[in-house]
GROMACS .gro file of C-alpha atoms in nm:
model
  384
    1MET     CA    1  -3.793  12.957   4.316
    2MET     CA    2  -3.958  12.988   3.998
    3LEU     CA    3  -3.724  13.163   3.941
    4PHE     CA    4  -3.468  12.847   4.000
    5GLN     CA    5  -3.718  12.566   3.836
    6VAL     CA    6  -3.643  12.870   3.481
    7THR     CA    7  -3.348  12.827   3.502
    8TYR     CA    8  -3.301  12.484   3.559
    9SER     CA    9  -3.481  12.386   3.336
   10LEU     CA   10  -3.303  12.608   3.037
   11PHE     CA   11  -2.977  12.418   3.132
   12SER     CA   12  -3.136  12.049   3.168
   13LYS     CA   13  -3.212  12.147   2.802
   14ILE     CA   14  -2.913  12.271   2.709
   15PHE     CA   15  -2.762  11.973   2.862
   16ILE     CA   16  -2.958  11.788   2.679
   17VAL     CA   17  -2.867  11.926   2.306
   18LEU     CA   18  -2.552  11.951   2.358
   19SER     CA   19  -2.452  11.595   2.475
   20ILE     CA   20  -2.651  11.523   2.156
   21ILE     CA   21  -2.422  11.713   1.971
   22LEU     CA   22  -2.147  11.506   2.161
   23LEU     CA   23  -2.291  11.252   2.034
   24ILE     CA   24  -2.296  11.301   1.677
   25LEU     CA   25  -1.977  11.431   1.649
   26TYR     CA   26  -1.831  11.126   1.874
   27SER     CA   27  -2.064  10.840   1.577
   28TYR     CA   28  -1.886  11.114   1.339
   29ILE     CA   29  -1.513  11.050   1.431
   30ASP     CA   30  -1.531  10.680   1.524
   31ILE     CA   31  -1.689  10.641   1.108
   32LYS     CA   32  -1.340  10.864   1.074
   33SER     CA   33  -1.142  10.634   1.220
   34GLU     CA   34  -1.277  10.288   1.077
   35ILE     CA   35  -1.147  10.429   0.730
   36PRO     CA   36  -0.803  10.271   0.644
   37SER     CA   37  -0.556  10.446   0.580
   38PHE     CA   38  -0.269  10.242   0.463
   39THR     CA   39   0.104  10.315   0.362
   40SER     CA   40   0.189  10.186   0.050
   41LEU     CA   41   0.395   9.950   0.140
   42GLU     CA   42   0.088   9.819   0.389
   43LEU     CA   43  -0.159   9.804   0.103
   44ASP     CA   44   0.103   9.604  -0.121
   45LEU     CA   45   0.186   9.299   0.185
   46MET     CA   46  -0.177   9.292   0.177
   47LYS     CA   47  -0.204   9.234  -0.240
   48GLU     CA   48   0.090   8.891  -0.107
   49SER     CA   49  -0.148   8.768   0.157
   50GLN     CA   50  -0.425   8.810  -0.074
   51LEU     CA   51  -0.590   8.443  -0.192
   52ASP     CA   52  -0.616   8.348  -0.489
   53LYS     CA   53  -1.061   8.507  -0.597
   54ASN     CA   54  -1.150   8.165  -0.734
   55LEU     CA   55  -1.151   8.007  -0.352
   56ARG     CA   56  -1.405   8.225  -0.289
   57SER     CA   57  -1.662   8.003  -0.362
   58TYR     CA   58  -1.433   7.747  -0.376
   59GLN     CA   59  -1.677   7.431  -0.208
   60PHE     CA   60  -1.369   7.117  -0.255
   61ASP     CA   61  -1.712   6.805  -0.248
   62ILE     CA   62  -1.567   6.472  -0.289
   63ASN     CA   63  -1.954   6.342  -0.392
   64ASN     CA   64  -1.843   6.482  -0.704
   65LEU     CA   65  -1.562   6.339  -0.786
   66PRO     CA   66  -1.618   5.994  -1.043
   67SER     CA   67  -1.667   5.734  -0.827
   68ASN     CA   68  -1.303   5.562  -0.983
   69SER     CA   69  -1.133   5.888  -0.954
   70THR     CA   70  -0.768   5.943  -0.826
   71GLU     CA   71  -0.873   6.191  -0.611
   72ARG     CA   72  -1.176   5.922  -0.442
   73LEU     CA   73  -0.916   5.642  -0.410
   74GLY     CA   74  -0.675   5.928  -0.259
   75PHE     CA   75  -1.012   6.052  -0.030
   76LEU     CA   76  -1.059   5.614   0.082
   77LEU     CA   77  -0.696   5.620   0.199
   78PHE     CA   78  -0.703   5.895   0.320
   79ASN     CA   79  -0.954   5.793   0.579
   80ASP     CA   80  -0.854   5.388   0.587
   81ASN     CA   81  -0.779   5.257   0.950
   82LYS     CA   82  -0.646   4.961   0.823
   83LEU     CA   83  -0.366   5.100   0.663
   84SER     CA   84  -0.162   5.118   0.936
   85ARG     CA   85   0.023   4.820   1.099
   86THR     CA   86  -0.210   4.852   1.433
   87GLY     CA   87  -0.534   4.924   1.229
   88ASP     CA   88  -0.628   5.108   1.423
   89ILE     CA   89  -0.555   5.473   1.236
   90SER     CA   90  -0.525   5.729   0.940
   91CYS     CA   91  -0.461   6.037   0.836
   92SER     CA   92  -0.768   6.164   0.958
   93SER     CA   93  -0.698   6.037   1.342
   94CYS     CA   94  -0.398   6.262   1.275
   95HIS     CA   95  -0.566   6.508   1.039
   96VAL     CA   96  -0.920   6.549   1.113
   97PRO     CA   97  -1.162   6.685   0.814
   98GLU     CA   98  -1.425   6.811   1.038
   99ALA     CA   99  -1.087   7.021   1.218
  100ASP     CA  100  -0.958   7.197   0.991
  101PHE     CA  101  -0.801   6.881   0.875
  102HIS     CA  102  -0.573   6.943   1.243
  103ASP     CA  103  -0.425   6.683   1.514
  104ILE     CA  104  -0.740   6.749   1.815
  105ASN     CA  105  -0.686   6.475   1.938
  106ASN     CA  106  -0.313   6.437   2.063
  107VAL     CA  107  -0.309   6.125   1.793
  108SER     CA  108   0.066   6.288   1.647
  109ARG     CA  109   0.123   6.224   2.051
  110GLU     CA  110   0.059   5.975   2.104
  111VAL     CA  111   0.198   5.752   1.849
  112LEU     CA  112   0.472   5.885   1.818
  113LYS     CA  113   0.558   5.917   2.175
  114ARG     CA  114   0.712   6.257   2.143
  115ASP     CA  115   0.588   6.640   2.194
  116ILE     CA  116   0.463   6.703   1.851
  117LYS     CA  117   0.189   6.875   1.652
  118ALA     CA  118   0.018   6.762   1.355
  119PRO     CA  119  -0.023   7.100   1.138
  120SER     CA  120  -0.353   7.132   0.903
  121LEU     CA  121  -0.290   7.026   0.584
  122ARG     CA  122  -0.531   7.306   0.404
  123GLY     CA  123  -0.334   7.456   0.148
  124VAL     CA  124  -0.024   7.298   0.243
  125HIS     CA  125   0.067   7.126  -0.113
  126ASP     CA  126   0.161   7.461  -0.198
  127GLN     CA  127   0.498   7.446   0.024
  128PRO     CA  128   0.861   7.302  -0.095
  129TRP     CA  129   0.945   7.167   0.210
  130PHE     CA  130   0.725   6.982   0.455
  131PHE     CA  131   0.734   6.807   0.847
  132TRP     CA  132   0.838   7.141   1.134
  133ASP     CA  133   1.165   7.029   0.943
  134GLY     CA  134   1.109   6.951   0.641
  135ARG     CA  135   1.305   6.618   0.579
  136THR     CA  136   1.099   6.543   0.282
  137ASP     CA  137   1.078   6.810  -0.032
  138SER     CA  138   0.737   6.676  -0.200
  139LEU     CA  139   0.338   6.618  -0.045
  140TRP     CA  140   0.394   6.209  -0.150
  141ALA     CA  141   0.685   6.170   0.007
  142GLN     CA  142   0.553   6.380   0.284
  143ILE     CA  143   0.320   6.082   0.282
  144LEU     CA  144   0.511   5.768   0.244
  145GLU     CA  145   0.713   5.857   0.579
  146ALA     CA  146   0.372   6.022   0.759
  147LEU     CA  147   0.304   5.567   0.612
  148LYS     CA  148   0.665   5.400   0.699
  149ILE     CA  149   0.685   5.638   1.052
  150ASP     CA  150   0.353   5.699   1.203
  151HIS     CA  151   0.193   5.468   1.042
  152ASN     CA  152   0.437   5.178   1.107
  153LEU     CA  153   0.393   5.030   0.737
  154THR     CA  154   0.613   4.879   0.539
  155PRO     CA  155   0.606   4.950   0.148
  156GLU     CA  156   0.529   4.592   0.083
  157LEU     CA  157   0.273   4.570   0.383
  158THR     CA  158   0.204   4.890   0.194
  159VAL     CA  159   0.125   4.741  -0.153
  160ALA     CA  160   0.005   4.454  -0.068
  161TYR     CA  161  -0.277   4.597   0.103
  162VAL     CA  162  -0.409   4.900  -0.159
  163CYS     CA  163  -0.342   4.604  -0.412
  164ASP     CA  164  -0.526   4.326  -0.251
  165ASN     CA  165  -0.894   4.545  -0.147
  166TYR     CA  166  -0.875   4.856  -0.389
  167ILE     CA  167  -0.768   4.724  -0.756
  168ASN     CA  168  -1.134   4.580  -0.837
  169ASP     CA  169  -1.205   4.907  -0.772
  170PHE     CA  170  -0.954   5.144  -0.956
  171LYS     CA  171  -0.849   4.975  -1.168
  172HIS     CA  172  -0.742   5.206  -1.421
  173THR     CA  173  -0.539   5.379  -1.165
  174LEU     CA  174  -0.414   5.133  -0.942
  175THR     CA  175  -0.221   4.952  -1.326
  176PHE     CA  176   0.042   4.917  -1.108
  177CYS     CA  177   0.020   4.677  -0.892
  178ASN     CA  178   0.031   4.406  -1.136
  179SER     CA  179   0.313   4.587  -1.268
  180THR     CA  180   0.696   4.445  -1.312
  181THR     CA  181   0.794   4.765  -1.100
  182SER     CA  182   0.970   4.746  -0.795
  183THR     CA  183   0.775   4.767  -0.460
  184GLN     CA  184   0.970   5.107  -0.393
  185GLU     CA  185   0.785   5.273  -0.739
  186LYS     CA  186   0.502   5.092  -0.619
  187PHE     CA  187   0.532   5.274  -0.253
  188THR     CA  188   0.526   5.588  -0.409
  189GLN     CA  189   0.203   5.594  -0.685
  190ILE     CA  190   0.059   5.481  -0.390
  191GLY     CA  191   0.207   5.848  -0.173
  192LYS     CA  192   0.136   6.027  -0.470
  193VAL     CA  193  -0.259   5.913  -0.547
  194ILE     CA  194  -0.333   5.971  -0.175
  195ALA     CA  195  -0.100   6.358  -0.262
  196SER     CA  196  -0.376   6.371  -0.519
  197TYR     CA  197  -0.683   6.404  -0.259
  198VAL     CA  198  -0.499   6.675  -0.044
  199ALA     CA  199  -0.385   6.856  -0.295
  200LYS     CA  200  -0.780   6.938  -0.286
  201ILE     CA  201  -0.779   7.006  -0.002
  202GLU     CA  202  -0.772   7.390   0.011
  203HIS     CA  203  -0.756   7.718   0.211
  204THR     CA  204  -1.117   7.830   0.380
  205TRP     CA  205  -1.189   8.168   0.282
  206THR     CA  206  -1.216   8.421   0.569
  207ARG     CA  207  -1.337   8.758   0.660
  208TYR     CA  208  -0.986   8.849   0.626
  209ASP     CA  209  -1.008   8.772   0.237
  210GLU     CA  210  -1.364   8.973   0.207
  211PHE     CA  211  -1.212   9.225   0.332
  212LEU     CA  212  -0.942   9.196   0.020
  213TYR     CA  213  -1.180   9.110  -0.198
  214ALA     CA  214  -1.411   9.461  -0.114
  215THR     CA  215  -1.075   9.659  -0.126
  216PHE     CA  216  -0.864   9.506  -0.477
  217VAL     CA  217  -1.129   9.370  -0.639
  218LYS     CA  218  -1.437   9.553  -0.562
  219LYS     CA  219  -1.203   9.855  -0.474
  220GLU     CA  220  -1.431   9.949  -0.186
  221HIS     CA  221  -1.137  10.170   0.060
  222ALA     CA  222  -1.345  10.205   0.383
  223SER     CA  223  -1.502   9.856   0.365
  224THR     CA  224  -1.671   9.822   0.742
  225LEU     CA  225  -1.527   9.335   0.685
  226LEU     CA  226  -1.279   9.475   0.978
  227SER     CA  227  -1.421   9.651   1.250
  228TYR     CA  228  -1.101   9.954   1.436
  229ASN     CA  229  -0.882   9.698   1.632
  230GLU     CA  230  -0.900   9.427   1.344
  231LYS     CA  231  -0.731   9.676   1.118
  232ALA     CA  232  -0.556   9.829   1.380
  233GLY     CA  233  -0.418   9.521   1.439
  234LEU     CA  234  -0.396   9.466   1.087
  235LYS     CA  235  -0.121   9.743   1.164
  236LEU     CA  236   0.084   9.691   1.458
  237PHE     CA  237   0.138   9.286   1.192
  238LEU     CA  238   0.295   9.478   0.884
  239SER     CA  239   0.478   9.665   1.067
  240ARG     CA  240   0.805   9.577   1.071
  241GLU     CA  241   0.941   9.835   1.374
  242LYS     CA  242   0.693   9.744   1.618
  243THR     CA  243   0.583   9.300   1.582
  244GLY     CA  244   0.823   9.171   1.321
  245CYS     CA  245   0.534   8.907   1.220
  246VAL     CA  246   0.580   8.998   0.872
  247ASP     CA  247   0.887   8.898   0.806
  248CYS     CA  248   0.763   8.510   0.889
  249HIS     CA  249   0.402   8.516   0.852
  250SER     CA  250   0.351   8.659   0.545
  251GLY     CA  251   0.158   8.474   0.158
  252GLN     CA  252  -0.159   8.389   0.125
  253ARG     CA  253  -0.051   8.105   0.357
  254PHE     CA  254   0.089   8.379   0.671
  255THR     CA  255   0.414   8.201   0.621
  256ASN     CA  256   0.746   8.221   0.428
  257ASN     CA  257   0.806   7.874   0.475
  258SER     CA  258   1.129   7.924   0.624
  259PHE     CA  259   1.315   7.755   0.922
  260PHE     CA  260   1.355   8.031   1.257
  261ALA     CA  261   1.495   7.911   1.627
  262ILE     CA  262   1.259   8.099   1.790
  263GLY     CA  263   1.400   7.974   2.141
  264THR     CA  264   1.108   7.712   2.099
  265ALA     CA  265   1.314   7.413   2.045
  266LYS     CA  266   1.422   7.090   2.337
  267ASP     CA  267   1.515   6.821   2.199
  268PRO     CA  268   1.859   6.827   2.018
  269ASP     CA  269   1.772   6.513   1.758
  270PHE     CA  270   1.459   6.711   1.617
  271ASP     CA  271   1.494   7.040   1.436
  272ARG     CA  272   1.602   7.154   1.166
  273LEU     CA  273   2.019   7.046   1.112
  274THR     CA  274   1.848   6.691   1.207
  275GLY     CA  275   1.572   6.734   0.969
  276ILE     CA  276   1.832   6.829   0.718
  277LYS     CA  277   2.025   6.419   0.789
  278LYS     CA  278   1.701   6.303   0.695
  279TYR     CA  279   1.617   6.420   0.374
  280GLN     CA  280   2.004   6.349   0.332
  281GLN     CA  281   1.997   6.024   0.394
  282SER     CA  282   1.561   6.010   0.302
  283GLU     CA  283   1.498   5.698  -0.018
  284PHE     CA  284   1.186   5.925  -0.176
  285LYS     CA  285   1.370   6.284  -0.285
  286CYS     CA  286   1.217   6.428  -0.499
  287GLU     CA  287   1.506   6.458  -0.752
  288ASP     CA  288   1.538   6.117  -0.776
  289TRP     CA  289   1.108   6.047  -0.881
  290ASP     CA  290   0.987   6.326  -1.013
  291ASN     CA  291   1.070   6.544  -1.251
  292SER     CA  292   1.384   6.801  -1.118
  293ALA     CA  293   1.200   7.075  -1.205
  294ASN     CA  294   1.007   7.001  -1.011
  295CYS     CA  295   1.241   6.958  -0.742
  296LEU     CA  296   1.443   7.362  -0.777
  297ASN     CA  297   1.408   7.376  -0.356
  298THR     CA  298   1.702   7.122  -0.306
  299LYS     CA  299   1.904   7.326  -0.453
  300TYR     CA  300   2.017   7.550  -0.292
  301MET     CA  301   1.905   7.417   0.001
  302ARG     CA  302   2.114   7.555   0.341
  303THR     CA  303   2.283   7.221   0.444
  304SER     CA  304   2.514   7.454   0.798
  305GLY     CA  305   2.477   7.764   1.009
  306PRO     CA  306   2.457   7.746   1.333
  307ASP     CA  307   2.100   7.963   1.275
  308LEU     CA  308   2.000   7.642   1.187
  309LYS     CA  309   1.958   7.434   1.487
  310GLY     CA  310   1.626   7.449   1.647
  311ALA     CA  311   1.467   7.645   1.411
  312TYR     CA  312   1.099   7.462   1.270
  313LYS     CA  313   0.910   7.527   0.961
  314VAL     CA  314   0.705   7.865   0.974
  315PRO     CA  315   0.373   7.735   1.019
  316SER     CA  316   0.070   7.892   0.837
  317LEU     CA  317  -0.143   8.193   1.118
  318ARG     CA  318  -0.466   8.017   0.864
  319ASN     CA  319  -0.709   7.752   1.000
  320LEU     CA  320  -0.628   7.817   1.356
  321ASN     CA  321  -0.987   7.879   1.478
  322ASN     CA  322  -1.050   7.454   1.531
  323THR     CA  323  -0.762   7.382   1.658
  324SER     CA  324  -0.609   7.392   2.069
  325ARG     CA  325  -0.273   7.396   2.073
  326LEU     CA  326  -0.041   7.616   1.950
  327MET     CA  327   0.333   7.623   1.840
  328HIS     CA  328   0.523   7.280   1.625
  329ASP     CA  329   0.511   7.094   1.976
  330GLY     CA  330   0.148   7.252   2.094
  331ARG     CA  331   0.250   7.352   2.469
  332PHE     CA  332  -0.024   7.715   2.417
  333ASP     CA  333  -0.347   7.682   2.429
  334ASN     CA  334  -0.422   8.095   2.309
  335LEU     CA  335  -0.297   8.274   2.103
  336ASP     CA  336  -0.194   8.592   2.365
  337LYS     CA  337   0.085   8.272   2.608
  338VAL     CA  338   0.234   8.253   2.189
  339LEU     CA  339   0.246   8.631   2.262
  340ASN     CA  340   0.369   8.599   2.562
  341HIS     CA  341   0.665   8.459   2.436
  342TYR     CA  342   0.777   8.676   2.186
  343MET     CA  343   0.763   8.856   2.454
  344TYR     CA  344   1.040   8.682   2.639
  345PRO     CA  345   1.237   8.430   2.296
  346THR     CA  346   1.484   8.283   2.484
  347GLY     CA  347   1.716   7.967   2.353
  348TYR     CA  348   1.657   7.641   2.529
  349MET     CA  349   1.953   7.506   2.304
  350ASN     CA  350   2.155   7.733   2.274
  351ASP     CA  351   2.243   8.140   2.246
  352TYR     CA  352   2.109   8.177   1.943
  353VAL     CA  353   1.740   8.286   1.803
  354ASP     CA  354   1.582   8.496   1.480
  355VAL     CA  355   1.314   8.738   1.686
  356LYS     CA  356   1.386   8.952   1.883
  357PRO     CA  357   1.160   9.085   2.197
  358VAL     CA  358   0.761   9.239   2.095
  359ARG     CA  359   0.692   9.560   2.349
  360LEU     CA  360   0.364   9.528   2.289
  361MET     CA  361   0.124   9.842   2.524
  362PRO     CA  362  -0.143   9.535   2.673
  363HIS     CA  363  -0.508   9.693   2.319
  364GLU     CA  364  -0.229   9.663   2.141
  365ARG     CA  365  -0.185   9.371   2.212
  366GLN     CA  366  -0.565   9.237   2.177
  367GLN     CA  367  -0.639   9.398   1.845
  368LEU     CA  368  -0.340   9.211   1.655
  369ILE     CA  369  -0.420   8.850   1.855
  370GLN     CA  370  -0.813   9.075   1.701
  371PHE     CA  371  -0.663   9.039   1.323
  372ILE     CA  372  -0.519   8.678   1.307
  373HIS     CA  373  -0.863   8.518   1.515
  374SER     CA  374  -0.959   8.749   1.114
  375LEU     CA  375  -0.793   8.541   0.895
  376ASN     CA  376  -0.893   8.278   1.038
  377GLU     CA  377  -1.298   8.302   1.095
  378PRO     CA  378  -1.469   8.143   0.773
  379PHE     CA  379  -1.650   8.417   0.555
  380ILE     CA  380  -1.979   8.317   0.320
  381ALA     CA  381  -1.931   8.567  -0.012
  382THR     CA  382  -2.278   8.641  -0.169
  383GLY     CA  383  -2.284   8.894  -0.516
  384ASN     CA  384  -1.978   8.893  -0.674
   0.00000   0.00000   0.00000
């Protein structure tokens, strides 16, 4: 019995020692697995998605602007409910500032009586086309379209309201109010005033951006800002063979600003083809009102092709944290359902779709989703 106890005690101690050794080895292996292993192509794609480092500490505060500045007037008009026919909606009704400028209250659907979701306004000033169908080619023209269609205002009513109610406080900005220029030109100037404020709505610096900053600027190639699963998700995102995500969601805004049919269209009067027709008939084309050098995207625009039927603008994958609805019509309420769609994409209006079915293991799906969350998680940077 005594011998058994001694033997049992000895084996217990050996087991404990071996367990400790295994834990140490496991921890070592786990730490090693956290070290990113990206190819040169993947690193190049990551660099392309890197935000300007000035945005690392960017905090736009309207209160820091002069009281009579153009941007402040744009801010006031953006939030003015009376700048609508019914007097109860403003730009901020659909683009809620507290929710990353998303339409979280389904206002766009209520106003337009169709399945549509207004996207976030963060960083949109850099894009060449506006609205899901690309029916305008400048930020100010997009604003004028919204005033006319969403707010149900005519140029005459808009000009009269702005000039009557804001001229006293913004004489230097609204000099056109008392000029002999046409109502259409005054209407255009109002669109540009509001656009001056929207152009200040930049992207939020995220944990993903800080990871890139640590990797490429600070040269910390073993950064732990992203977890193992998030890095694995990033590699899946960058893989054209596994997912093809980066083919459409590339660059700083995670969109190539193009139009693709991914099987989500269900309205024959609302896609890229009908958007082109609306653009061609628009009285507010960039080339008609602005410096032609600012309108080069229209010179090479495609106006026909079966792939444009049922196609919509590729949305940014940034600023998703404060929205509960995804896709152009808000049909999905989480990223898992979006991935389900990409596993079985279908063409509703025609047989053509631009995407191939994505085949991922369950853990890979979660890794991809975790990565996408990382590029939407705000990060307060400290230090250099």
